[in-house]
PDB file of C-alpha atoms and ligand atoms in Angstrom:
ATOM      1  CA  MET G  19     -50.821  49.110-162.098  1.00 84.00           C
ATOM      2  CA  GLN G  20     -54.160  47.816-161.798  1.00 83.00           C
ATOM      3  CA  LEU G  21     -54.745  45.718-164.531  1.00 96.00           C
ATOM      4  CA  LYS G  22     -58.548  44.285-165.223  1.00 97.00           C
ATOM      5  CA  ARG G  23     -60.403  41.022-165.432  1.00 98.00           C
ATOM      6  CA  TYR G  24     -61.239  39.244-169.008  1.00 98.00           C
ATOM      7  CA  LEU G  25     -64.938  39.620-168.397  1.00 97.00           C
ATOM      8  CA  GLU G  26     -64.735  43.678-167.469  1.00 97.00           C
ATOM      9  CA  LEU G  27     -62.621  43.950-170.969  1.00 97.00           C
ATOM     10  CA  THR G  28     -64.559  46.528-173.355  1.00 96.00           C
ATOM     11  CA  ALA G  29     -63.354  46.833-176.691  1.00 92.00           C
ATOM     12  CA  ASP G  30     -60.967  49.905-175.469  1.00 93.00           C
ATOM     13  CA  ASP G  31     -59.295  47.743-173.403  1.00 96.00           C
ATOM     14  CA  LEU G  32     -57.888  45.642-175.789  1.00 96.00           C
ATOM     15  CA  ASN G  33     -56.280  48.660-177.810  1.00 97.00           C
ATOM     16  CA  VAL G  34     -52.781  48.300-175.822  1.00 98.00           C
ATOM     17  CA  GLU G  35     -49.294  46.550-176.308  1.00 98.00           C
ATOM     18  CA  TYR G  36     -47.900  45.467-172.952  1.00 98.00           C
ATOM     19  CA  HIS G  37     -44.764  43.576-174.149  1.00 98.00           C
ATOM     20  CA  VAL G  38     -42.201  44.932-176.265  1.00 98.00           C
ATOM     21  CA  HIS G  39     -38.256  44.857-176.338  1.00 98.00           C
ATOM     22  CA  THR G  40     -36.055  47.254-178.153  1.00 98.00           C
ATOM     23  CA  LYS G  41     -32.564  47.029-179.383  1.00 98.00           C
ATOM     24  CA  GLN G  42     -31.438  47.919-175.973  1.00 98.00           C
ATOM     25  CA  THR G  43     -31.990  43.905-175.502  1.00 98.00           C
ATOM     26  CA  ASP G  44     -33.030  41.452-178.051  1.00 97.00           C
ATOM     27  CA  GLY G  45     -35.101  43.403-179.674  1.00 98.00           C
ATOM     28  CA  GLN G  46     -34.900  45.263-183.397  1.00 98.00           C
ATOM     29  CA  SER G  47     -35.755  48.550-182.964  1.00 98.00           C
ATOM     30  CA  THR G  48     -35.339  51.796-180.922  1.00 98.00           C
ATOM     31  CA  ILE G  49     -37.759  53.216-178.926  1.00 98.00           C
ATOM     32  CA  ALA G  50     -38.775  56.045-181.477  1.00 98.00           C
ATOM     33  CA  GLU G  51     -39.289  53.525-184.115  1.00 98.00           C
ATOM     34  CA  ILE G  52     -41.390  51.783-181.836  1.00 98.00           C
ATOM     35  CA  LEU G  53     -43.736  54.439-180.397  1.00 98.00           C
ATOM     36  CA  GLU G  54     -44.005  55.662-184.159  1.00 98.00           C
ATOM     37  CA  THR G  55     -45.442  52.366-185.327  1.00 98.00           C
ATOM     38  CA  ALA G  56     -47.642  52.239-182.033  1.00 98.00           C
ATOM     39  CA  GLN G  57     -49.419  55.604-182.675  1.00 98.00           C
ATOM     40  CA  ALA G  58     -50.004  54.685-186.353  1.00 98.00           C
ATOM     41  CA  ARG G  59     -51.820  51.562-185.753  1.00 98.00           C
ATOM     42  CA  GLY G  60     -53.806  53.557-183.316  1.00 98.00           C
ATOM     43  CA  LEU G  61     -53.081  52.028-179.908  1.00 98.00           C
ATOM     44  CA  ALA G  62     -54.024  53.627-177.262  1.00 98.00           C
ATOM     45  CA  ALA G  63     -51.327  52.293-174.549  1.00 98.00           C
ATOM     46  CA  ILE G  64     -47.998  50.776-174.735  1.00 98.00           C
ATOM     47  CA  ALA G  65     -45.801  49.220-172.279  1.00 98.00           C
ATOM     48  CA  ILE G  66     -41.576  49.041-173.492  1.00 98.00           C
ATOM     49  CA  THR G  67     -41.056  45.948-171.240  1.00 98.00           C
ATOM     50  CA  GLU G  68     -37.158  45.172-171.485  1.00 98.00           C
ATOM     51  CA  HIS G  69     -36.124  42.439-169.952  1.00 98.00           C
ATOM     52  CA  VAL G  70     -33.447  43.651-167.291  1.00 98.00           C
ATOM     53  CA  ARG G  71     -31.530  41.418-164.211  1.00 97.00           C
ATOM     54  CA  LYS G  72     -30.171  41.935-160.335  1.00 97.00           C
ATOM     55  CA  ASP G  73     -27.249  43.507-161.932  1.00 97.00           C
ATOM     56  CA  THR G  74     -28.366  45.741-164.819  1.00 98.00           C
ATOM     57  CA  THR G  75     -26.801  48.597-165.034  1.00 98.00           C
ATOM     58  CA  TRP G  76     -28.495  50.934-167.844  1.00 98.00           C
ATOM     59  CA  PHE G  77     -32.444  50.582-167.074  1.00 98.00           C
ATOM     60  CA  PRO G  78     -32.276  54.255-165.229  1.00 98.00           C
ATOM     61  CA  GLU G  79     -31.362  55.851-168.370  1.00 98.00           C
ATOM     62  CA  PHE G  80     -33.150  53.688-170.394  1.00 98.00           C
ATOM     63  CA  ALA G  81     -36.191  53.904-168.790  1.00 98.00           C
ATOM     64  CA  ALA G  82     -35.627  58.152-168.739  1.00 98.00           C
ATOM     65  CA  ASP G  83     -35.071  58.098-172.178  1.00 98.00           C
ATOM     66  CA  VAL G  84     -39.005  55.763-172.984  1.00 98.00           C
ATOM     67  CA  ARG G  85     -40.116  58.702-170.214  1.00 98.00           C
ATOM     68  CA  ALA G  86     -38.312  61.563-172.733  1.00 98.00           C
ATOM     69  CA  ALA G  87     -39.994  59.632-176.233  1.00 98.00           C
ATOM     70  CA  ALA G  88     -43.031  59.531-174.948  1.00 98.00           C
ATOM     71  CA  GLN G  89     -43.604  63.188-174.499  1.00 97.00           C
ATOM     72  CA  GLY G  90     -43.817  63.415-178.093  1.00 94.00           C
ATOM     73  CA  PHE G  91     -47.060  60.973-178.561  1.00 97.00           C
ATOM     74  CA  GLN G  92     -49.529  62.963-176.881  1.00 93.00           C
ATOM     75  CA  ASN G  93     -52.134  60.664-178.105  1.00 94.00           C
ATOM     76  CA  LEU G  94     -50.187  57.824-176.540  1.00 98.00           C
ATOM     77  CA  VAL G  95     -49.826  56.094-173.051  1.00 98.00           C
ATOM     78  CA  VAL G  96     -46.651  55.217-172.315  1.00 98.00           C
ATOM     79  CA  TYR G  97     -45.625  53.114-169.471  1.00 98.00           C
ATOM     80  CA  VAL G  98     -41.860  51.844-168.985  1.00 98.00           C
ATOM     81  CA  GLY G  99     -42.205  48.324-168.056  1.00 98.00           C
ATOM     82  CA  CYS G 100     -39.493  45.310-167.847  1.00 98.00           C
ATOM     83  CA  GLU G 101     -39.812  41.655-167.640  1.00 98.00           C
ATOM     84  CA  THR G 102     -37.741  39.350-165.528  1.00 98.00           C
ATOM     85  CA  LYS G 103     -37.492  36.047-164.872  1.00 97.00           C
ATOM     86  CA  ALA G 104     -38.060  33.157-161.862  1.00 97.00           C
ATOM     87  CA  LEU G 105     -35.092  32.602-160.127  1.00 95.00           C
ATOM     88  CA  ASP G 106     -36.660  29.880-157.947  1.00 95.00           C
ATOM     89  CA  THR G 107     -40.471  28.186-157.027  1.00 95.00           C
ATOM     90  CA  ALA G 108     -40.356  30.488-154.072  1.00 96.00           C
ATOM     91  CA  GLY G 109     -40.592  33.443-156.750  1.00 96.00           C
ATOM     92  CA  THR G 110     -37.744  35.666-156.292  1.00 96.00           C
ATOM     93  CA  LEU G 111     -37.014  37.682-158.959  1.00 97.00           C
ATOM     94  CA  ASP G 112     -33.619  38.414-160.630  1.00 97.00           C
ATOM     95  CA  ILE G 113     -34.712  42.471-160.093  1.00 98.00           C
ATOM     96  CA  SER G 114     -33.246  45.087-157.834  1.00 98.00           C
ATOM     97  CA  GLY G 115     -35.575  46.901-155.908  1.00 97.00           C
ATOM     98  CA  ASP G 116     -34.393  50.590-158.081  1.00 98.00           C
ATOM     99  CA  ILE G 117     -35.333  48.809-161.292  1.00 98.00           C
ATOM    100  CA  ARG G 118     -38.569  47.834-159.918  1.00 97.00           C
ATOM    101  CA  ALA G 119     -38.995  51.411-158.028  1.00 97.00           C
ATOM    102  CA  ARG G 120     -38.609  52.536-161.976  1.00 98.00           C
ATOM    103  CA  CYS G 121     -41.351  50.866-163.621  1.00 98.00           C
ATOM    104  CA  ASP G 122     -44.948  51.285-164.545  1.00 98.00           C
ATOM    105  CA  LEU G 123     -45.513  47.521-164.983  1.00 98.00           C
ATOM    106  CA  VAL G 124     -43.541  44.647-163.916  1.00 98.00           C
ATOM    107  CA  LEU G 125     -43.839  41.247-166.128  1.00 98.00           C
ATOM    108  CA  GLY G 126     -42.662  37.989-164.262  1.00 98.00           C
ATOM    109  CA  SER G 127     -41.783  34.941-166.642  1.00 98.00           C
ATOM    110  CA  VAL G 128     -40.537  31.217-166.417  1.00 98.00           C
ATOM    111  CA  HIS G 129     -37.349  31.862-168.843  1.00 96.00           C
ATOM    112  CA  ARG G 130     -34.824  28.840-167.841  1.00 93.00           C
ATOM    113  CA  PHE G 131     -35.855  25.830-164.975  1.00 94.00           C
ATOM    114  CA  PRO G 132     -33.233  26.451-162.136  1.00 90.00           C
ATOM    115  CA  SER G 133     -31.667  23.142-160.677  1.00 87.00           C
ATOM    116  CA  GLU G 134     -30.972  22.166-157.147  1.00 81.00           C
ATOM    117  CA  SER G 135     -27.254  22.014-158.262  1.00 80.00           C
ATOM    118  CA  ALA G 136     -27.730  26.281-158.978  1.00 73.00           C
ATOM    119  CA  GLY G 137     -27.389  25.519-162.881  1.00 87.00           C
ATOM    120  CA  TYR G 138     -30.349  25.056-165.050  1.00 91.00           C
ATOM    121  CA  LEU G 139     -32.012  22.044-166.313  1.00 91.00           C
ATOM    122  CA  ASP G 140     -32.474  20.905-169.829  1.00 91.00           C
ATOM    123  CA  TRP G 141     -35.315  20.804-171.342  1.00 89.00           C
ATOM    124  CA  ASP G 142     -34.313  18.360-173.838  1.00 89.00           C
ATOM    125  CA  GLN G 143     -33.596  15.901-170.767  1.00 91.00           C
ATOM    126  CA  LEU G 144     -37.615  16.675-169.488  1.00 93.00           C
ATOM    127  CA  TYR G 145     -40.404  14.241-169.969  1.00 95.00           C
ATOM    128  CA  ASP G 146     -43.286  16.255-171.375  1.00 95.00           C
ATOM    129  CA  THR G 147     -45.102  16.191-167.929  1.00 96.00           C
ATOM    130  CA  ALA G 148     -42.235  17.008-165.399  1.00 96.00           C
ATOM    131  CA  PHE G 149     -41.339  19.697-168.442  1.00 97.00           C
ATOM    132  CA  ALA G 150     -44.953  21.323-167.811  1.00 97.00           C
ATOM    133  CA  ARG G 151     -45.030  20.250-164.269  1.00 97.00           C
ATOM    134  CA  THR G 152     -41.332  22.534-163.785  1.00 96.00           C
ATOM    135  CA  GLU G 153     -42.757  25.198-165.429  1.00 97.00           C
ATOM    136  CA  TYR G 154     -46.432  25.430-163.397  1.00 98.00           C
ATOM    137  CA  GLU G 155     -44.433  25.569-160.521  1.00 97.00           C
ATOM    138  CA  LEU G 156     -42.349  28.084-161.405  1.00 97.00           C
ATOM    139  CA  ALA G 157     -45.382  30.391-162.462  1.00 98.00           C
ATOM    140  CA  LEU G 158     -46.951  29.685-159.337  1.00 98.00           C
ATOM    141  CA  GLY G 159     -44.407  30.483-157.333  1.00 98.00           C
ATOM    142  CA  LEU G 160     -44.320  34.184-159.254  1.00 98.00           C
ATOM    143  CA  LEU G 161     -48.073  34.346-159.041  1.00 98.00           C
ATOM    144  CA  THR G 162     -48.432  33.846-155.176  1.00 97.00           C
ATOM    145  CA  SER G 163     -45.344  35.270-153.839  1.00 97.00           C
ATOM    146  CA  ALA G 164     -43.591  37.898-156.130  1.00 97.00           C
ATOM    147  CA  ARG G 165     -44.215  41.491-156.936  1.00 95.00           C
ATOM    148  CA  ILE G 166     -45.455  41.402-160.113  1.00 98.00           C
ATOM    149  CA  ASP G 167     -48.125  42.883-161.946  1.00 98.00           C
ATOM    150  CA  VAL G 168     -48.230  40.235-164.253  1.00 98.00           C
ATOM    151  CA  LEU G 169     -47.155  36.786-165.253  1.00 98.00           C
ATOM    152  CA  ALA G 170     -45.705  36.687-169.129  1.00 98.00           C
ATOM    153  CA  HIS G 171     -46.276  34.269-171.541  1.00 98.00           C
ATOM    154  CA  PRO G 172     -48.094  31.409-168.608  1.00 98.00           C
ATOM    155  CA  GLY G 173     -46.584  27.836-170.292  1.00 98.00           C
ATOM    156  CA  GLY G 174     -44.929  29.954-172.753  1.00 98.00           C
ATOM    157  CA  MET G 175     -41.790  27.387-172.964  1.00 97.00           C
ATOM    158  CA  TYR G 176     -43.677  24.706-173.254  1.00 98.00           C
ATOM    159  CA  GLN G 177     -45.844  25.246-175.895  1.00 98.00           C
ATOM    160  CA  ARG G 178     -42.606  27.006-177.793  1.00 97.00           C
ATOM    161  CA  ARG G 179     -40.462  23.799-176.990  1.00 96.00           C
ATOM    162  CA  ARG G 180     -43.099  20.836-177.013  1.00 97.00           C
ATOM    163  CA  LYS G 181     -45.269  22.568-179.958  1.00 97.00           C
ATOM    164  CA  GLN G 182     -48.542  21.491-177.824  1.00 97.00           C
ATOM    165  CA  PRO G 183     -50.879  23.779-175.246  1.00 97.00           C
ATOM    166  CA  PHE G 184     -50.217  23.550-172.013  1.00 98.00           C
ATOM    167  CA  PRO G 185     -52.232  21.419-169.421  1.00 98.00           C
ATOM    168  CA  GLU G 186     -55.635  22.964-169.018  1.00 98.00           C
ATOM    169  CA  ASP G 187     -55.912  21.981-165.698  1.00 98.00           C
ATOM    170  CA  TYR G 188     -52.555  23.595-165.298  1.00 98.00           C
ATOM    171  CA  LEU G 189     -54.067  27.135-166.794  1.00 98.00           C
ATOM    172  CA  ARG G 190     -57.269  26.841-164.987  1.00 98.00           C
ATOM    173  CA  ASN G 191     -55.211  26.850-161.844  1.00 98.00           C
ATOM    174  CA  ILE G 192     -53.005  30.089-162.595  1.00 98.00           C
ATOM    175  CA  MET G 193     -56.293  31.767-163.537  1.00 98.00           C
ATOM    176  CA  MET G 194     -58.083  30.578-160.490  1.00 98.00           C
ATOM    177  CA  ILE G 195     -55.131  32.061-158.479  1.00 98.00           C
ATOM    178  CA  SER G 196     -55.051  35.398-160.374  1.00 98.00           C
ATOM    179  CA  VAL G 197     -58.561  36.262-159.075  1.00 98.00           C
ATOM    180  CA  LYS G 198     -57.001  35.791-155.839  1.00 97.00           C
ATOM    181  CA  THR G 199     -53.997  37.597-156.014  1.00 97.00           C
ATOM    182  CA  ALA G 200     -55.070  40.185-158.423  1.00 97.00           C
ATOM    183  CA  VAL G 201     -51.750  39.175-160.477  1.00 98.00           C
ATOM    184  CA  ALA G 202     -52.778  39.642-164.238  1.00 98.00           C
ATOM    185  CA  ILE G 203     -52.189  36.640-166.810  1.00 98.00           C
ATOM    186  CA  GLU G 204     -50.825  37.683-169.985  1.00 98.00           C
ATOM    187  CA  ILE G 205     -52.708  36.962-173.166  1.00 98.00           C
ATOM    188  CA  ASN G 206     -50.140  36.423-175.080  1.00 98.00           C
ATOM    189  CA  THR G 207     -51.258  34.969-178.893  1.00 97.00           C
ATOM    190  CA  SER G 208     -47.842  34.878-179.806  1.00 96.00           C
ATOM    191  CA  TYR G 209     -46.915  31.748-177.335  1.00 98.00           C
ATOM    192  CA  LEU G 210     -50.810  30.112-177.316  1.00 98.00           C
ATOM    193  CA  ARG G 211     -51.042  26.621-179.452  1.00 97.00           C
ATOM    194  CA  ASP G 212     -54.692  27.133-178.940  1.00 97.00           C
ATOM    195  CA  VAL G 213     -56.468  30.581-178.806  1.00 98.00           C
ATOM    196  CA  ASP G 214     -59.661  29.948-178.126  1.00 98.00           C
ATOM    197  CA  GLY G 215     -59.386  27.192-175.942  1.00 98.00           C
ATOM    198  CA  PHE G 216     -57.420  30.108-173.626  1.00 98.00           C
ATOM    199  CA  LEU G 217     -59.893  32.599-174.163  1.00 98.00           C
ATOM    200  CA  LYS G 218     -62.616  30.326-173.301  1.00 98.00           C
ATOM    201  CA  LEU G 219     -60.954  29.458-169.691  1.00 98.00           C
ATOM    202  CA  CYS G 220     -60.500  33.033-169.687  1.00 98.00           C
ATOM    203  CA  ALA G 221     -64.303  33.442-169.967  1.00 98.00           C
ATOM    204  CA  ALA G 222     -65.006  30.936-167.508  1.00 98.00           C
ATOM    205  CA  VAL G 223     -62.419  31.752-164.473  1.00 98.00           C
ATOM    206  CA  ASN G 224     -62.679  35.454-165.215  1.00 98.00           C
ATOM    207  CA  PRO G 225     -58.766  36.311-164.370  1.00 98.00           C
ATOM    208  CA  TYR G 226     -57.215  39.535-164.443  1.00 98.00           C
ATOM    209  CA  VAL G 227     -55.566  40.048-167.414  1.00 98.00           C
ATOM    210  CA  SER G 228     -52.904  41.563-170.049  1.00 98.00           C
ATOM    211  CA  ILE G 229     -52.482  42.128-173.204  1.00 98.00           C
ATOM    212  CA  GLY G 230     -49.017  41.403-175.376  1.00 98.00           C
ATOM    213  CA  SER G 231     -47.258  40.120-178.134  1.00 98.00           C
ATOM    214  CA  ASP G 232     -43.455  39.942-177.138  1.00 98.00           C
ATOM    215  CA  ALA G 233     -42.844  41.955-179.750  1.00 98.00           C
ATOM    216  CA  HIS G 234     -39.123  41.883-181.113  1.00 98.00           C
ATOM    217  CA  THR G 235     -40.328  43.462-184.235  1.00 98.00           C
ATOM    218  CA  LEU G 236     -42.022  46.705-185.374  1.00 98.00           C
ATOM    219  CA  GLU G 237     -44.423  44.112-187.240  1.00 98.00           C
ATOM    220  CA  ALA G 238     -45.257  42.519-183.916  1.00 98.00           C
ATOM    221  CA  ILE G 239     -46.485  45.486-182.008  1.00 98.00           C
ATOM    222  CA  GLY G 240     -50.399  45.070-182.041  1.00 98.00           C
ATOM    223  CA  GLN G 241     -50.601  41.679-182.905  1.00 98.00           C
ATOM    224  CA  CYS G 242     -52.401  40.215-179.844  1.00 98.00           C
ATOM    225  CA  ARG G 243     -54.709  43.333-179.933  1.00 98.00           C
ATOM    226  CA  ASN G 244     -55.672  42.191-183.837  1.00 98.00           C
ATOM    227  CA  VAL G 245     -55.982  38.500-182.839  1.00 98.00           C
ATOM    228  CA  LEU G 246     -58.557  39.620-179.789  1.00 98.00           C
ATOM    229  CA  ARG G 247     -60.145  41.620-181.910  1.00 96.00           C
ATOM    230  CA  SER G 248     -60.700  39.408-184.598  1.00 96.00           C
ATOM    231  CA  LYS G 249     -62.196  36.858-182.155  1.00 96.00           C
ATOM    232  CA  LYS G 250     -64.585  39.832-181.133  1.00 95.00           C
ATOM    233  CA  VAL G 251     -63.143  39.578-177.167  1.00 96.00           C
ATOM    234  CA  GLY G 252     -64.398  42.948-175.297  1.00 91.00           C
ATOM    235  CA  ARG G 253     -67.461  44.468-174.626  1.00 82.00           C
ATOM    236  CA  ALA G 254     -69.057  47.095-177.228  1.00 74.00           C
TER     237      ALA G 254
HETATM  238 ZN1   ZN D 320     -40.270  35.793-171.817  1.00 65.48          ZN
HETATM  239 ZN1   ZN D 321     -40.336  39.098-174.008  1.00 65.48          ZN
END
């Protein structure tokens, strides 16, 4: 699915929610509840983006359930998506070909930091600089080598755990690579420690962008749209 560049966004393009989890994994709501909420909030489109791994077996049935439920919502465009993590800095994804083939939208995420010894690094043991650099390198692999549509929550692990903005140079480079690869960068205000700084960079570099709240509750659906509207993002 091809997304637009930041400066091409219209007010209508903001009216979407492209990062949602259901009860199938760690979200709290059913597919029907989520679609009803999206419709009630006037969203034009939504993507259900469940966590998947290579060995996930429930996805075909789940994707069919999403598409069946969507039939009841004529004014809402419903996409089947997934969120999958980077397994290394070469862009290897934790996803099967079968799952990918069933998705309209694939989010690639940095969730864990793989270590040399096939385990994961303990991020509490990393200096801030090493933490940020490791997350950046994993994100670069996703952007340049993985078949994804969106880099989800760039710098998100760092911002959540270290409670400060992701280094601006890293963000700028990530956005510049998006311009070349046409992989979208997620604007996800639930992770950003400096929303205005991030949007300013978006305006300067003009990457491809996706809008998602990483909603795990009904309350969170459309939250990122609301923040962007309040900041007057998007052309009239
Ligand atoms: Zn994630
Ligand atoms: Zn997520």
